[in-house]
Short mmCIF file of C-alpha atoms in Angstrom, two decimals:
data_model
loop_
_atom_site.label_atom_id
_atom_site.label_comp_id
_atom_site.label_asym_id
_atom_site.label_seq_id
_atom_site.Cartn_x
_atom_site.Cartn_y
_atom_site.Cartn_z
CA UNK A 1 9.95 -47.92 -100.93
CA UNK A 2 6.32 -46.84 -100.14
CA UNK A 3 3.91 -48.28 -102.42
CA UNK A 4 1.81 -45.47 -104.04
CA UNK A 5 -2.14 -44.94 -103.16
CA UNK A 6 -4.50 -47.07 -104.17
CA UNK A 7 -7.07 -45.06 -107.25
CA UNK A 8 -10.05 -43.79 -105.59
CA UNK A 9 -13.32 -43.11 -106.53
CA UNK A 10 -12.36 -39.13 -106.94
CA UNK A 11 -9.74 -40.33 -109.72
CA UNK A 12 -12.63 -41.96 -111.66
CA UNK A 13 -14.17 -39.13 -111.85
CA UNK A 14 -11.69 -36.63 -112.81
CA UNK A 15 -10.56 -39.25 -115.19
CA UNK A 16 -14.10 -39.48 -116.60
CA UNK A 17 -15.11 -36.01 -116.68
CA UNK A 18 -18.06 -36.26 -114.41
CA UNK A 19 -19.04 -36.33 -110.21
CA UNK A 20 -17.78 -38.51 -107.99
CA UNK A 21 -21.61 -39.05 -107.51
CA UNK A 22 -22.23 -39.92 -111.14
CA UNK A 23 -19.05 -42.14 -110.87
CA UNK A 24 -20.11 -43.99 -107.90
CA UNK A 25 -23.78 -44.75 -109.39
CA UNK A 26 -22.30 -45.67 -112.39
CA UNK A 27 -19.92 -48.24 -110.68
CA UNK A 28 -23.12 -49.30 -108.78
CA UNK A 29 -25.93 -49.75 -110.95
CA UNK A 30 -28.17 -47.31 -109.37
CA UNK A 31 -29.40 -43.92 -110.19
CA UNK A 32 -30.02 -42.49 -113.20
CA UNK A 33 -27.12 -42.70 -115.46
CA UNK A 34 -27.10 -42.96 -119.68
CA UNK A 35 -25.18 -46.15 -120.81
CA UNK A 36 -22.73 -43.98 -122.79
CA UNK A 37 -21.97 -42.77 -119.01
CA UNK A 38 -21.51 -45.98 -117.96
CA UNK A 39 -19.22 -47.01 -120.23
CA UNK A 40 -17.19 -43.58 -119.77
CA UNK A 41 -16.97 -44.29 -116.05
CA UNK A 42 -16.12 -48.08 -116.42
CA UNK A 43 -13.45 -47.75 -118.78
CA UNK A 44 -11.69 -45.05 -116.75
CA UNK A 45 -11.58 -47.46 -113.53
CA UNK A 46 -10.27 -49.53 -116.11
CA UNK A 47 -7.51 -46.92 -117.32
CA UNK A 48 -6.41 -46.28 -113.55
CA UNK A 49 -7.01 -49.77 -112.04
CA UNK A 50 -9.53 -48.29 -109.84
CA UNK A 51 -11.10 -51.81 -107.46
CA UNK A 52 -14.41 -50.69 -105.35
CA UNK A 53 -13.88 -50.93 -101.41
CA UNK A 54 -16.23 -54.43 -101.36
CA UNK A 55 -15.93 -54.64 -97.54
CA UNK A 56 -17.48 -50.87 -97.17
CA UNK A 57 -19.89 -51.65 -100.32
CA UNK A 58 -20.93 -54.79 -98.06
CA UNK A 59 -20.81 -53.08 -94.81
CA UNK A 60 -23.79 -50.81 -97.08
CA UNK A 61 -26.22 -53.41 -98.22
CA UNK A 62 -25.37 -55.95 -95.11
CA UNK A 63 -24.12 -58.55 -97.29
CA UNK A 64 -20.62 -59.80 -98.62
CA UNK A 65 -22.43 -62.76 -100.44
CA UNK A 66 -19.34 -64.79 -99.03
CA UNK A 67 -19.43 -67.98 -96.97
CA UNK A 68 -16.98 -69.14 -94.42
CA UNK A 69 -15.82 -73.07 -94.19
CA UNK A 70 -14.58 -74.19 -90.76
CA UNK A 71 -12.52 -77.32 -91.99
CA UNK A 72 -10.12 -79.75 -90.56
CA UNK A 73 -6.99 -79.14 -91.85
CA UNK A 74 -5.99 -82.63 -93.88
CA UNK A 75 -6.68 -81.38 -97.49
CA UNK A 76 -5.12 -84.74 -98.58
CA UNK A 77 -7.69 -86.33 -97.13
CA UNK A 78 -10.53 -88.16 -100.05
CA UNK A 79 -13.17 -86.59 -98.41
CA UNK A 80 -12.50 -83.33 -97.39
CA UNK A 81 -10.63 -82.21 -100.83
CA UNK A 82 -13.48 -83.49 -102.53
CA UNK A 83 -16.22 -81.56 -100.16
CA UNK A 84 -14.31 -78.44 -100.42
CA UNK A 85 -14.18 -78.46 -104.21
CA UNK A 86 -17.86 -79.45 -104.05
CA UNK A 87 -18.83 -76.36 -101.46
CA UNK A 88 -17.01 -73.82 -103.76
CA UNK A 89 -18.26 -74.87 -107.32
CA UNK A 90 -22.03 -74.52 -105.06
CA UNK A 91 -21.49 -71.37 -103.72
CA UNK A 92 -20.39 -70.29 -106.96
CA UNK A 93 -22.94 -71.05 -108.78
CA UNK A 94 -25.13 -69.14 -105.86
CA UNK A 95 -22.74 -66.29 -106.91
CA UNK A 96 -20.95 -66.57 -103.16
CA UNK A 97 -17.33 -66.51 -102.47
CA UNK A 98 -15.80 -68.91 -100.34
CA UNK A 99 -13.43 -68.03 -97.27
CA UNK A 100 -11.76 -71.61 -96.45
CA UNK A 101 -10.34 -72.03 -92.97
CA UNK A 102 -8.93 -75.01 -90.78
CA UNK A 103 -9.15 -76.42 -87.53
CA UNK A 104 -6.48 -79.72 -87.57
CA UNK A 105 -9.13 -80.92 -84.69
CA UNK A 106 -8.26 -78.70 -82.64
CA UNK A 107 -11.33 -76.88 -80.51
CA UNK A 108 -9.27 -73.54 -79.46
CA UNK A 109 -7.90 -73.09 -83.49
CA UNK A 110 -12.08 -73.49 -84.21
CA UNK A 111 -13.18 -71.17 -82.10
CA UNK A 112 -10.89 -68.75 -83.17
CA UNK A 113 -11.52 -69.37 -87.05
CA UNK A 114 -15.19 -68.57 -86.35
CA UNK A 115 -14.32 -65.67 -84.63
CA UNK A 116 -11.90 -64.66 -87.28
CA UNK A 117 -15.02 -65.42 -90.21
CA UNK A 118 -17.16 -63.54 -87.94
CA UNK A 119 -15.29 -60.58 -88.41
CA UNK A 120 -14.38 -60.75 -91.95
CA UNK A 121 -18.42 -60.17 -91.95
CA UNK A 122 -19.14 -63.59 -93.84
CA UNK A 123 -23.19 -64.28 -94.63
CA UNK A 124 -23.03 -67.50 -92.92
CA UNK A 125 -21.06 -70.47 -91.85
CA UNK A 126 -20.39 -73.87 -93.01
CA UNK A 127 -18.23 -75.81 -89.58
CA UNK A 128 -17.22 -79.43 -89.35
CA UNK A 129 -16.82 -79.56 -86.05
CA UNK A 130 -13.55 -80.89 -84.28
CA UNK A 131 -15.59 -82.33 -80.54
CA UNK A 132 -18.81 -84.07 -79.83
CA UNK A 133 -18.81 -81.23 -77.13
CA UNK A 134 -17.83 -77.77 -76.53
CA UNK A 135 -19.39 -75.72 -78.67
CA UNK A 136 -20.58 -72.52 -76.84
CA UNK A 137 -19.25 -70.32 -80.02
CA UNK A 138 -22.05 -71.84 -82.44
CA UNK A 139 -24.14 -70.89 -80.16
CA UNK A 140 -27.21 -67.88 -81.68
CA UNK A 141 -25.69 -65.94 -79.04
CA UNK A 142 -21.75 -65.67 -80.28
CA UNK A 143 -23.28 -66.11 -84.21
CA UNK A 144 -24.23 -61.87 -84.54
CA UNK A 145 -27.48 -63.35 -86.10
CA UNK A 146 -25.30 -65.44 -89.04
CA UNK A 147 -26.29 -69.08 -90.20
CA UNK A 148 -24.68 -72.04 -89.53
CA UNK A 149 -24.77 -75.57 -91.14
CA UNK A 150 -22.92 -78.78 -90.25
CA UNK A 151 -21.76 -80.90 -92.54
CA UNK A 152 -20.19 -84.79 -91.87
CA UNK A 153 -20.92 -84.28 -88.58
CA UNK A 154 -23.55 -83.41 -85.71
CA UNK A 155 -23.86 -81.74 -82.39
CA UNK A 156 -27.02 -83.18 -81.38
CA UNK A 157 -27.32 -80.15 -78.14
CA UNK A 158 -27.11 -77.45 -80.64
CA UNK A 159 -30.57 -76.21 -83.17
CA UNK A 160 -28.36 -76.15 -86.08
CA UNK A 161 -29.10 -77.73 -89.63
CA UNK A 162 -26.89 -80.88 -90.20
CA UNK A 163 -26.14 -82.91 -93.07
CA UNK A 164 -24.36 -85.94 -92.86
CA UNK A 165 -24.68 -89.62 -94.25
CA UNK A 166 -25.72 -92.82 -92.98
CA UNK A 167 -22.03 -94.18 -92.51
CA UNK A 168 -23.62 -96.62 -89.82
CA UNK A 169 -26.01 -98.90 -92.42
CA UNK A 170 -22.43 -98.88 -94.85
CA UNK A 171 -20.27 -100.38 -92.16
CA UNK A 172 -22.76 -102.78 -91.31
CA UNK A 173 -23.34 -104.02 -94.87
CA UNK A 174 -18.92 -104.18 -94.98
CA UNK A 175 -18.57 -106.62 -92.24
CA UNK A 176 -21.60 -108.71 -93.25
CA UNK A 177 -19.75 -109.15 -96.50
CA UNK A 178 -16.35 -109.99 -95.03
CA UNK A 179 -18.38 -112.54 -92.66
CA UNK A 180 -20.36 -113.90 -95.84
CA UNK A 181 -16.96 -114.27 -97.46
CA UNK A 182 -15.63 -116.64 -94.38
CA UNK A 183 -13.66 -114.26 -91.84
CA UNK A 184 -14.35 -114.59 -88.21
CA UNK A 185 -11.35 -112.88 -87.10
CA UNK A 186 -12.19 -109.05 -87.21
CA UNK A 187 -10.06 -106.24 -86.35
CA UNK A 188 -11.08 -102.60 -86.13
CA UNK A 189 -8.94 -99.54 -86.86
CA UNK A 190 -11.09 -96.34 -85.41
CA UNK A 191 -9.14 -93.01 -85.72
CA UNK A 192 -10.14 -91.00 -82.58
CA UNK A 193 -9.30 -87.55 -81.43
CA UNK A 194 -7.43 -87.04 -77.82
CA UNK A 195 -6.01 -90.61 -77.97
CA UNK A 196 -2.11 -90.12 -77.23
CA UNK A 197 -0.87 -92.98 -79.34
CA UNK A 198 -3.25 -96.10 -79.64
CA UNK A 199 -5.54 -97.71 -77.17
CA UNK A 200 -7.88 -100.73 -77.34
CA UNK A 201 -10.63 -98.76 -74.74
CA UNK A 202 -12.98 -96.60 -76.74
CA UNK A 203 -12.60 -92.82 -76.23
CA UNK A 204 -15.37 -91.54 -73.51
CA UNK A 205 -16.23 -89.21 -76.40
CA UNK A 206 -16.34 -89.71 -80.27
CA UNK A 207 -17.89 -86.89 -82.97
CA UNK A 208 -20.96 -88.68 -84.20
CA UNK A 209 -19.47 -89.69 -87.67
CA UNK A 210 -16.53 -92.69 -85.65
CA UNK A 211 -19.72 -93.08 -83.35
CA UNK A 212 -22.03 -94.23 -86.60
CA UNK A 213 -19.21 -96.23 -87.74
CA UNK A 214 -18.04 -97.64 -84.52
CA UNK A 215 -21.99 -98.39 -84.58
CA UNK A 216 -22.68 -100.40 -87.45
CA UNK A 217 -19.60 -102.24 -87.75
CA UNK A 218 -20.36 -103.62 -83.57
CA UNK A 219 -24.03 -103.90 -85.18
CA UNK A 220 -22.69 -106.01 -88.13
CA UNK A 221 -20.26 -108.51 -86.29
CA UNK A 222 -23.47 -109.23 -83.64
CA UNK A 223 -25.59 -109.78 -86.73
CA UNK A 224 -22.85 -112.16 -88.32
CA UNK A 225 -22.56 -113.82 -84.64
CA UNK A 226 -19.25 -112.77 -84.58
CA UNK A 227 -18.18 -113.41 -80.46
CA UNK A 228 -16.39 -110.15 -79.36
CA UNK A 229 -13.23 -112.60 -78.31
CA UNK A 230 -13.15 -112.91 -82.30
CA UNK A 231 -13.17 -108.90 -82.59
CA UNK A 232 -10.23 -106.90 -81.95
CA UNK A 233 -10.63 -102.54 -81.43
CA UNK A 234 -8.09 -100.31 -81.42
CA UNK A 235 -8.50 -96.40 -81.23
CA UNK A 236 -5.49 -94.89 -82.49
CA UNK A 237 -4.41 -90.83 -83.05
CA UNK A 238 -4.97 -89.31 -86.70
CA UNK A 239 -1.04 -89.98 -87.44
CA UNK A 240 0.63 -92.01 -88.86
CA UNK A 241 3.19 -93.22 -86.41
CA UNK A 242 -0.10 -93.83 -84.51
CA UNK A 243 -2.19 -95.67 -86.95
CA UNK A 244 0.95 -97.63 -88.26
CA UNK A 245 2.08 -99.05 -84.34
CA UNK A 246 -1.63 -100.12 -83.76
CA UNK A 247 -2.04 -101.95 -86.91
CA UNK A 248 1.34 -103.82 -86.13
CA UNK A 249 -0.01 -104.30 -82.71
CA UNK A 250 -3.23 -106.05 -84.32
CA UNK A 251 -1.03 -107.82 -86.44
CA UNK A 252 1.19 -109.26 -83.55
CA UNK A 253 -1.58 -110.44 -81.65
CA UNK A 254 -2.16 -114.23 -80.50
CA UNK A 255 -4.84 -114.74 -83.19
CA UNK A 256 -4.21 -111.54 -85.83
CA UNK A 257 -7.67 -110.67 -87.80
CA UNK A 258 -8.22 -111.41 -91.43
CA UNK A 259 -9.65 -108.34 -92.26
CA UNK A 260 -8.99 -105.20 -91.08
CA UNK A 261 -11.88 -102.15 -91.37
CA UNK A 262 -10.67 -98.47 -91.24
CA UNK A 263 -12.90 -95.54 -90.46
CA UNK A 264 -11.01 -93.24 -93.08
CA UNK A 265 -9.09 -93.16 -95.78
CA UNK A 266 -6.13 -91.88 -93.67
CA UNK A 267 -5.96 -95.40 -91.51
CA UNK A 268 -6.50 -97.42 -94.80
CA UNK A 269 -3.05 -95.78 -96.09
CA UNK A 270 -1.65 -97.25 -92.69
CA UNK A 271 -2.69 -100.64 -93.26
CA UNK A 272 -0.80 -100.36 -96.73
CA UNK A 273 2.15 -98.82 -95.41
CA UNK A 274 2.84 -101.92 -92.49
CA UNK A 275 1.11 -104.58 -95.21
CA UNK A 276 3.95 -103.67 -97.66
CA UNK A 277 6.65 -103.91 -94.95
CA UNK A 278 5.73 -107.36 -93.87
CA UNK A 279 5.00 -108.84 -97.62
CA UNK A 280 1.75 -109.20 -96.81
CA UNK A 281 -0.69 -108.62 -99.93
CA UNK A 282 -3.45 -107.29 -99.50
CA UNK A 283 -6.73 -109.34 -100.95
CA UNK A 284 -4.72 -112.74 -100.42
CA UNK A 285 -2.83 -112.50 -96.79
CA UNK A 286 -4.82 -109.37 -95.46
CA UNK A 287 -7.88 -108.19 -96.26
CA UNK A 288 -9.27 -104.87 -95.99
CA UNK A 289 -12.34 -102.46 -95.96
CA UNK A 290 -12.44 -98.72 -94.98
CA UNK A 291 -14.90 -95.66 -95.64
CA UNK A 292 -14.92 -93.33 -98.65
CA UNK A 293 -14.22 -93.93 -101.90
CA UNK A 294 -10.86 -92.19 -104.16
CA UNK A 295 -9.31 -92.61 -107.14
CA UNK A 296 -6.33 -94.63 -105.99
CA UNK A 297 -8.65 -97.04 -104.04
CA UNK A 298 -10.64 -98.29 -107.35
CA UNK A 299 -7.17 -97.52 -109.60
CA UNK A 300 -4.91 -99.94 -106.72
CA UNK A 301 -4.56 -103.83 -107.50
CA UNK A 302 -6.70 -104.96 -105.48
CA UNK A 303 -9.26 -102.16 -105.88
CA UNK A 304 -9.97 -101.37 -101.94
CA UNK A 305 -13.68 -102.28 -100.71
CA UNK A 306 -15.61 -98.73 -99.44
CA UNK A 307 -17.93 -97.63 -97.64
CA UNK A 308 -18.83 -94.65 -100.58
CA UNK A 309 -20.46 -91.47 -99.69
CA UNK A 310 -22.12 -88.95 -101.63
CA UNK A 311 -19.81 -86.16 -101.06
CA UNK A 312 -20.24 -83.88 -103.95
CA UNK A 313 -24.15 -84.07 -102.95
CA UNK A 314 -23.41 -83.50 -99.16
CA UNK A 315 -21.56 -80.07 -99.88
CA UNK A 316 -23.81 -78.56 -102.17
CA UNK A 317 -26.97 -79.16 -100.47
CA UNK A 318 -25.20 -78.24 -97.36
CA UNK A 319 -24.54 -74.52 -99.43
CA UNK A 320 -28.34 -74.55 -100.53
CA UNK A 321 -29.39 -74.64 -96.95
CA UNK A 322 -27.10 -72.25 -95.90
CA UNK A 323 -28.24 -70.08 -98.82
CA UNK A 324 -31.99 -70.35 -98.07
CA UNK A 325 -30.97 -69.53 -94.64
CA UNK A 326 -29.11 -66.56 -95.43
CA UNK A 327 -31.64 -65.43 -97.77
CA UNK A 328 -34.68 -66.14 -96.44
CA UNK A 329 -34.02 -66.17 -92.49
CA UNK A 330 -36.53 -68.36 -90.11
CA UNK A 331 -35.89 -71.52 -92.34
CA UNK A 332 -36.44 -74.76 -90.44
CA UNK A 333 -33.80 -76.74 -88.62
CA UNK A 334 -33.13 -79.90 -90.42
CA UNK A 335 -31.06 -83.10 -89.89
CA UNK A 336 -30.31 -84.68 -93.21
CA UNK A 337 -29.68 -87.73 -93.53
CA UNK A 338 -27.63 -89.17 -97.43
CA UNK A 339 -27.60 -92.56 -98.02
CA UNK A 340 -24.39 -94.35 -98.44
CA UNK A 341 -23.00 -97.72 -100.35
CA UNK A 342 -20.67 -100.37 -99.76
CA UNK A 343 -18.53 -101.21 -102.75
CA UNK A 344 -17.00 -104.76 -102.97
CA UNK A 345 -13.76 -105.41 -104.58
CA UNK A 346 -11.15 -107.31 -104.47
CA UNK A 347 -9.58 -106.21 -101.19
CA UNK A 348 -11.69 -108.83 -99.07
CA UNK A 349 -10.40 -112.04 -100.16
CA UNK A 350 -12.87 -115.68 -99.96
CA UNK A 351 -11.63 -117.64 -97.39
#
């Protein structure tokens, strides 16, 4: 059955008793037209269901007022579910609309979600990029003149606005508090894109937020004087078949760490998941630190130490940037840096 035509702007008007000209200024809040016209017009869109063409009103004044958000594609993830509600509440309040799009790491599926926000004529971008590298399409020649900011991540080649947080100084101040608390046996759990299963050689390249943490945990463990025959590394894939056979790897090792430090939230759950089907607990026969805080890691007995970042903060000055940008074109290009802080609970135990 064919659906019937969608009211145009002619049907306002014959509804309304006046010119589609009248009717269309009315709609628009230009022109000349008495209030008691207004309300004429109005309530006969209203009558008919009559919805302006936005895209061709936009295609007009050159703006949608919408934003696109290149995302990974873990939702579930603490961080990115939080960011995402934090970027839409911003750009609402900016009166933008959000267009939400995801990557799941993957470079091709970015490039083509760029493309795709290109075309649906979005004011500007917000990306986190999937690769340290390859990244000709956010590039001011592929961009049509549009905006970009990066948020939880940088691509230090490209002069685009950044902001990001200072994950390194957090994972530095974790293992200096495992170390203060008597563990010499340290074992690292680094998610890592283009690793096939699990390795225990670090991943030629790394986007800069593993880099920073990769950085400050190595930083802490030389500060602590922590010999690296005492630290044990293992990259492992997003997944967790992945992240669960390189934990029981560590685990079966000639001398197993005490503690085990996670870059996310995802490798943390895989620490749980292989803890709980060896009886080990957690706080008492494992310890364990990883980066961002949740809900379920200060609501779990033990509460799980973090490495906490400000993540409602990140995305909405990552919108007001974009904003200005959008706005106000010829803004500066700025790296910001937030600070982060490491929250101690009762997931490290005292040896």
């Amino acid at each position: 059955m064919q659906r019937p035509p969608a009211p145009t702007i002619a049907d306002v008007a014959e509804r309304a008793g006046v010119s589609q000209a009248t009717a269309s200024r009315a709609l628009s809040n230009y022109g000349r037209v008495s209030k008691a016209t207004v309300e004429k017009v109005r309530s006969a869109a209203a009558e008919i269901g009559y919805r302006p063409n936005e895209l061709a009103r936009a295609m007009r004044i050159g703006s949608t007022r919408t934003i696109g958000l290149v995302i990974i594609a873990d939702f579930t993830n603490a961080f990115f579910d939080r960011a995402t509600k934090a970027i839409v509440d911003a750009a609402r309040a900016h009166d933008y609309q959000v267009l939400i799009t995801n990557t799941d790491e993957d470079i091709d599926v970015e490039r083509q979600a760029v493309l795709t926000l290109l075309d649906k004529q979005v004011d500007g971008l917000i990306v986190v990029p999937s690769l340290a590298t390859e990244h000709p399409h956010l590039g001011s020649t592929h961009l049509g003149g549009r905006p970009v900011v990066l948020i939880d991540r940088r691509i230090d080649e490209l002069s685009l606005t950044s902001v990001t947080t200072d994950d390194a100084s957090g994972t530095r101040a974790a293992v200096l508090d495992a170390t203060a608390k008597g563990h010499r046996k340290l074992g690292f759990l680094i998610s890592a894109v283009g690793v096939p299963e699990f390795t225990t050689v670090a991943p030629a390249e790394m986007i800069s937020t593993v880099r920073d943490r990769t950085d400050g945990y190595r930083t802490g463990a030389i500060d602590a004087e922590i010999p690296a025959a005492d630290q044990l590394w293992v990259y492992c894939a997003d997944e967790p078949i992945s992240s669960e056979a390189a934990l029981a790897y560590m685990l079966d090792s000639n001398t197993p760490p005490t503690v085990i430090f996670t870059s996310n939230n995802d490798m943390a759950l895989a620490v749980l998941q292989v803890a709980g089907q060896r009886g080990l607990a957690i706080g008492r026969d494992l310890s364990l630190v990883t980066v961002d805080d949740s809900v379920w890691a200060a609501a779990m007995v033990p509460g799980i130490s973090v490495i906490a970042r400000p993540v409602e903060e990140l995305g909405s000055i990552a919108v007001e940037r974009l904003v200005e940008q959008i706005e106000t074109p010829g803004q500066k290009i700025e790296h910001l840096v937030l600070p982060t802080e490491y929250v101690s609970r009762s997931s490290v135990a005292t040896l």
